[in-house]
Coordinates of C-alpha atoms in Angstrom, one line a residue:
M1080 CA -32.2 38.3 -18.1
V1081 CA -28.8 37.9 -16.5
R1082 CA -26.7 35.2 -18.0
R1083 CA -24.0 33.6 -15.9
P1084 CA -21.3 31.3 -17.2
V1085 CA -21.8 27.6 -16.6
S1086 CA -19.2 26.1 -14.3
T1087 CA -17.8 22.7 -15.1
S1088 CA -17.9 19.9 -12.5
S1089 CA -14.1 20.2 -12.0
Q1090 CA -14.5 24.0 -11.3
V1091 CA -17.3 23.3 -8.8
Q1092 CA -15.2 20.7 -7.1
E1093 CA -12.2 23.1 -7.0
L1094 CA -14.4 25.9 -5.4
V1095 CA -15.8 23.5 -2.8
M1096 CA -12.4 22.2 -1.9
A1097 CA -11.0 25.8 -1.6
K1098 CA -13.9 26.8 0.6
M1099 CA -13.3 23.8 2.8
I1100 CA -9.7 24.6 3.3
Q1101 CA -10.6 28.3 4.0
V1102 CA -13.1 27.4 6.7
T1103 CA -10.6 25.0 8.2
R1104 CA -7.9 27.8 8.4
Q1105 CA -10.4 30.2 10.0
A1106 CA -11.6 27.7 12.5
A1107 CA -8.4 26.2 13.8
P1108 CA -5.1 27.7 14.9
V1109 CA -1.9 26.8 13.2
R1110 CA -0.5 23.6 14.8
E1111 CA 3.3 23.4 15.4
A1112 CA 3.2 19.8 14.3
F1113 CA 2.4 20.9 10.8
A1114 CA 5.2 23.4 10.5
A1115 CA 7.1 23.2 7.2
E1116 CA 10.3 22.0 8.7
H1117 CA 8.6 19.3 10.7
L1118 CA 6.7 17.8 7.7
A1119 CA 9.8 18.0 5.5
E1120 CA 11.9 16.2 8.2
L1121 CA 9.3 13.5 8.6
A1122 CA 9.3 13.0 4.8
R1123 CA 13.1 12.8 4.8
Q1124 CA 13.1 10.3 7.6
S1125 CA 10.5 8.2 5.9
L1126 CA 12.7 8.0 2.8
V1127 CA 15.7 7.0 5.0
A1128 CA 13.6 4.5 7.0
E1129 CA 12.5 2.9 3.8
V1130 CA 16.0 2.5 2.3
E1131 CA 17.4 1.3 5.6
L1132 CA 14.8 -1.4 6.1
T1133 CA 16.5 -4.7 5.7
P1134 CA 16.2 -7.2 4.1
K1135 CA 14.1 -6.0 1.1
P1136 CA 13.9 -8.1 -2.1
G1137 CA 15.6 -6.4 -5.1
L1138 CA 15.9 -3.0 -3.3
V1139 CA 18.8 -1.0 -1.9
D1140 CA 19.2 -1.8 1.9
R1141 CA 21.9 -2.3 4.5
R1142 CA 23.2 -5.4 2.7
G1143 CA 23.9 -3.7 -0.6
S1144 CA 22.5 -2.2 -3.8
G1145 CA 20.0 -5.0 -4.6
S1146 CA 19.2 -5.2 -8.3
H1147 CA 20.6 -1.7 -8.9
T1148 CA 24.0 -0.8 -10.3
D1149 CA 23.8 3.0 -9.9
L1150 CA 22.4 3.3 -6.4
S1151 CA 23.8 2.7 -2.9
L1152 CA 22.6 3.2 0.7
D1153 CA 24.8 6.2 1.2
L1154 CA 23.7 7.8 -2.1
M1155 CA 20.0 7.2 -1.2
R1156 CA 20.5 8.9 2.2
R1157 CA 22.2 11.9 0.5
S1158 CA 19.4 12.1 -2.0
A1159 CA 16.8 12.2 0.8
S1160 CA 18.7 15.1 2.5
A1161 CA 19.0 17.0 -0.8
I1162 CA 15.3 17.0 -1.5
A1163 CA 14.0 17.6 2.0
P1164 CA 14.3 21.5 1.8
Y1165 CA 12.0 21.4 -1.2
F1166 CA 9.4 19.5 0.8
A1167 CA 9.5 22.4 3.2
D1168 CA 9.0 24.8 0.4
M1169 CA 5.9 22.9 -0.7
V1170 CA 4.4 23.1 2.7
A1171 CA 5.2 26.8 2.9
A1172 CA 3.4 27.3 -0.4
S1173 CA 0.3 25.3 0.9
Q1174 CA 0.1 27.5 3.9
A1175 CA 0.1 30.6 1.8
M1176 CA -2.7 29.7 -0.7
P1177 CA -5.6 27.3 -1.0
I1178 CA -5.6 24.0 -2.9
G1179 CA -6.1 25.1 -6.5
P1180 CA -4.4 25.6 -9.8
V1181 CA -2.0 28.2 -8.5
L1182 CA -0.8 25.9 -5.7
R1183 CA -0.6 23.0 -8.2
T1184 CA 1.7 25.0 -10.5
E1185 CA 3.8 26.3 -7.6
V1186 CA 4.3 22.8 -6.1
A1187 CA 5.1 21.3 -9.5
A1188 CA 7.8 23.9 -10.1
I1189 CA 9.3 23.2 -6.6
G1190 CA 9.2 19.5 -7.5
R1191 CA 11.2 20.0 -10.7
A1192 CA 13.8 21.9 -8.7
A1193 CA 13.9 19.0 -6.2
E1194 CA 14.5 16.6 -9.1
A1195 CA 17.4 18.8 -10.3
A1196 CA 18.9 18.7 -6.8
M1197 CA 18.5 15.0 -6.7
L1198 CA 20.2 14.4 -10.0
Q1199 CA 23.1 16.7 -8.9
V1200 CA 23.8 14.9 -5.7
T1201 CA 23.5 11.4 -7.3
N1202 CA 25.5 12.3 -10.5
G1203 CA 22.4 11.7 -12.7
S1204 CA 20.9 8.6 -11.0
N1205 CA 17.1 8.5 -10.4
S1206 CA 17.0 7.8 -6.7
H1207 CA 13.7 9.5 -5.7
K1208 CA 11.9 10.9 -8.7
G1209 CA 8.7 9.0 -7.9
A1210 CA 9.0 9.8 -4.2
I1211 CA 9.3 13.5 -4.9
W1212 CA 5.9 13.3 -6.7
I1213 CA 4.2 11.1 -4.1
L1214 CA 5.6 12.7 -0.9
G1215 CA 5.5 16.1 -2.4
L1216 CA 1.7 15.9 -2.8
L1217 CA 1.2 14.4 0.6
V1218 CA 3.3 17.0 2.5
T1219 CA 1.5 19.8 0.6
A1220 CA -1.9 18.4 1.6
A1221 CA -0.7 17.8 5.2
G1222 CA 0.4 21.5 5.3
C1223 CA -3.2 22.5 4.5
R1224 CA -4.6 20.4 7.3
Y1225 CA -4.2 22.1 10.6
D1226 CA -7.1 20.4 12.3
A1227 CA -6.4 16.7 11.8
A1228 CA -3.7 14.3 10.5
Q1229 CA -6.1 11.6 9.2
P1230 CA -4.3 9.7 6.4
E1231 CA -7.5 9.3 4.4
I1232 CA -8.2 13.0 4.4
I1233 CA -4.6 13.9 3.5
A1234 CA -4.5 11.3 0.7
R1235 CA -7.8 12.6 -0.6
D1236 CA -6.6 16.2 -0.7
A1237 CA -3.3 15.2 -2.3
G1238 CA -5.2 13.3 -4.9
F1239 CA -7.4 16.3 -5.7
L1240 CA -4.3 18.5 -6.0
A1241 CA -2.7 15.9 -8.4
Q1242 CA -5.6 16.0 -10.7
L1243 CA -5.3 19.8 -11.3
P1244 CA -3.5 20.7 -14.5
D1245 CA 0.2 21.7 -14.4
R1246 CA 0.3 24.0 -17.4
A1247 CA 4.0 24.5 -17.1
Q1248 CA 4.8 20.8 -17.2
P1249 CA 7.4 20.0 -19.9
Q1250 CA 6.0 17.7 -22.7
L1251 CA 8.5 14.9 -22.3
V1252 CA 8.0 11.2 -22.6
S1253 CA 8.8 9.5 -19.3
H1254 CA 9.3 5.9 -18.4
G1255 CA 5.8 6.0 -16.9
D1256 CA 4.4 7.1 -20.2
V1257 CA 6.2 4.2 -22.0
V1258 CA 4.8 1.7 -19.5
K1259 CA 1.3 3.1 -19.7
A1260 CA 1.2 2.9 -23.5
R1261 CA 2.6 -0.7 -23.4
Y1262 CA 0.8 -2.2 -20.4
G1263 CA -1.9 0.2 -19.3
A1264 CA -0.4 0.7 -15.9
T1265 CA -0.8 4.3 -14.6
G1266 CA 2.1 4.3 -12.1
A1267 CA 2.7 7.0 -9.5
R1268 CA 0.5 9.5 -11.4
G1269 CA -2.5 7.1 -11.4
E1270 CA -1.9 6.2 -7.7
A1271 CA -2.1 9.9 -6.8
Y1272 CA -5.1 10.6 -9.0
S1273 CA -6.9 7.8 -7.1
G1274 CA -6.1 9.1 -3.7
F1275 CA -3.2 6.7 -2.9
P1276 CA -5.2 3.5 -2.5
H1277 CA -2.1 1.3 -2.1
V1278 CA -1.1 3.5 0.9
V1279 CA -4.4 4.0 2.6
R1280 CA -6.0 0.7 1.9
V1281 CA -3.0 -1.7 1.7
G1282 CA 0.2 -0.3 3.3
L1283 CA -1.3 1.3 6.4
P1284 CA -3.7 -1.6 7.3
A1285 CA -0.9 -4.2 6.8
L1286 CA 1.5 -2.1 9.0
R1287 CA -1.2 -1.8 11.8
A1288 CA -2.1 -5.5 11.6
A1289 CA 1.5 -6.7 11.9
R1290 CA 2.1 -4.5 14.9
K1291 CA -1.1 -5.7 16.5
K1292 CA 0.1 -9.3 16.1
G1293 CA 3.2 -8.4 18.0
C1294 CA 5.7 -8.4 15.1
T1295 CA 8.8 -6.3 15.4
E1296 CA 8.8 -2.9 13.7
T1297 CA 11.2 -4.3 11.0
N1298 CA 8.9 -7.2 10.2
S1299 CA 5.8 -5.0 10.3
R1300 CA 7.3 -2.6 7.7
L1301 CA 8.4 -5.5 5.6
S1302 CA 4.9 -6.9 5.8
A1303 CA 3.5 -3.6 4.6
L1304 CA 6.0 -3.5 1.7
L1305 CA 5.1 -7.1 0.6
N1306 CA 1.4 -6.4 0.7
I1307 CA 1.9 -3.4 -1.6
M1308 CA 4.1 -5.5 -3.9
V1309 CA 1.4 -8.1 -4.2
R1310 CA -1.2 -5.6 -5.4
L1311 CA 0.7 -2.9 -7.2
D1312 CA 1.3 -2.9 -11.0
D1313 CA 4.8 -1.5 -10.3
T1314 CA 5.9 0.5 -13.3
C1315 CA 9.5 0.3 -12.3
V1316 CA 9.3 -3.5 -12.6
L1317 CA 7.3 -3.3 -15.8
Y1318 CA 9.8 -0.9 -17.5
R1319 CA 12.8 -3.1 -16.7
G1320 CA 11.3 -6.6 -16.9
G1321 CA 7.9 -6.5 -18.5
A1322 CA 4.8 -8.4 -17.5
E1323 CA 6.7 -11.6 -16.7
A1324 CA 8.8 -9.8 -14.1
L1325 CA 5.7 -8.2 -12.6
T1326 CA 4.1 -11.6 -12.2
A1327 CA 7.3 -12.8 -10.5
V1328 CA 7.3 -9.9 -8.1
Q1329 CA 3.6 -10.2 -7.2
S1330 CA 3.6 -14.0 -6.8
G1331 CA 6.9 -14.0 -5.0
A1332 CA 5.7 -11.5 -2.5
A1333 CA 2.5 -13.4 -2.0
D1334 CA 4.5 -16.6 -1.4
V1335 CA 6.3 -14.8 1.5
L1336 CA 3.1 -13.8 3.1
I1337 CA 1.5 -17.2 2.7
A1338 CA 4.5 -19.0 4.1
G1339 CA 4.3 -17.1 7.3
E1340 CA 5.3 -13.5 6.7
P1341 CA 8.7 -11.9 7.4
G1342 CA 10.4 -13.1 10.6
S1343 CA 9.2 -16.7 10.2
I1344 CA 11.6 -19.4 9.0
A1345 CA 9.5 -20.3 5.9
G1346 CA 8.7 -16.7 5.2
D1347 CA 12.3 -15.6 5.3
Q1348 CA 13.2 -18.6 3.0
A1349 CA 10.6 -17.4 0.5
M1350 CA 11.9 -13.9 0.8
R1351 CA 15.4 -15.1 0.0
R1352 CA 14.2 -16.9 -3.1
L1353 CA 12.3 -13.8 -4.3
D1354 CA 15.4 -11.6 -3.7
E1355 CA 17.6 -14.0 -5.7
D1356 CA 15.0 -14.1 -8.5
L1357 CA 14.8 -10.3 -8.8
F1358 CA 18.6 -10.0 -8.7
L1359 CA 18.9 -12.3 -11.7
R1360 CA 16.1 -10.5 -13.5
H1361 CA 17.7 -7.1 -12.8
V1362 CA 14.4 -5.7 -11.6
S1363 CA 13.6 -3.7 -8.4
P1364 CA 10.1 -2.9 -7.0
G1365 CA 10.9 0.8 -6.7
G1366 CA 7.3 1.9 -7.0
S1367 CA 6.4 -0.2 -4.0
A1368 CA 9.3 1.3 -2.1
D1369 CA 8.1 4.8 -2.7
L1370 CA 4.6 3.9 -1.5
L1371 CA 6.1 2.3 1.6
A1372 CA 7.9 5.6 2.4
A1373 CA 4.5 7.3 2.0
T1374 CA 2.9 4.8 4.3
L1375 CA 5.6 5.5 7.0
F1376 CA 5.0 9.2 6.6
L1377 CA 1.3 9.1 7.0
D1378 CA 1.7 6.6 9.9
A1379 CA 3.9 9.0 11.8
L1380 CA 1.4 11.8 11.3
E1381 CA -1.5 9.7 12.4
R1382 CA 0.3 8.6 15.5
N1383 CA 1.5 12.2 16.2
Q1384 CA 5.1 11.1 16.1
H1385 CA 7.8 13.8 16.0
T1386 CA 10.1 11.4 14.2
V1387 CA 9.7 8.3 12.1
E1388 CA 10.6 5.6 14.6
E1389 CA 14.0 4.1 14.1
D1390 CA 13.9 0.8 12.3
D1391 CA 14.8 -1.9 14.9
S1392 CA 16.7 -4.1 12.4
L1393 CA 19.9 -2.5 13.8
S1394 CA 19.3 -4.6 16.9
E1395 CA 18.6 -7.7 14.9
E1396 CA 20.5 -9.9 12.5
N1397 CA 20.7 -8.1 9.1
N1398 CA 20.0 -11.3 7.3
Y1399 CA 17.0 -13.5 6.7
G1400 CA 15.8 -15.6 9.6
A1401 CA 16.0 -12.7 12.1
N1402 CA 13.1 -12.7 14.5

């Protein structure tokens, strides 16, 4: 009798996923649109487009620093440029090996290097730590997909990669760990493990729906952000302001959408009230902002855009009431 070791379900899933990626690579030529530099640049532009989107409640934008005291528009732009080369390294790694534990460890190490570069350029401020995790996983998964740029498939592959163990991860207690222990919210890690539902099922549909209704690109992106804010248990908000602040963020964002969405008089008045409330509370929906950047990244891939389209708020008033 020949005895064979029994494989666990996770090992079987890993083998199936690796085989799928191997078949894809054998069947399809390398597409120039998925080159490392291109994906990294799209990721950088998505981060810049998110921070430049104006007006956003509680967040850094063209008007100022929102509820933050250690961040600015210029600093966020410099941070995005500093981490972009590391996104390219992640894509290059994904093109050299299948999705599996080795790639997970490699990408995690690159992500920690990106965090160090971010902290250096921001003098220690956390401008994009969550975005490095979220966009890092998505650009890596996109690099493996030469045959299609479907957001659902990329998000699924990125979620599978996130679930693999990072044996070299430092055992440090993060803000996310504190929030999870206190409130049960899983944050960016839980979002990735679940296949980015607030991007695929909330942000992207809201963005498409607003465009279909004829909204400007600015207001379409604001609508996507607000829809994410309504549904997300944002750990950035929970850490700074607790459950009461999260309720204020979610109900305030819902008020904007119910009043008529961004660009309407009533909607913009509700947005102003939410912005003032978050400023007084000193809270900022940073988790929602990271997921908006991910939404813009996958949207650009899906539409085969070579750039993330420039936010048209430059041609509008940079205050509430613009339409």
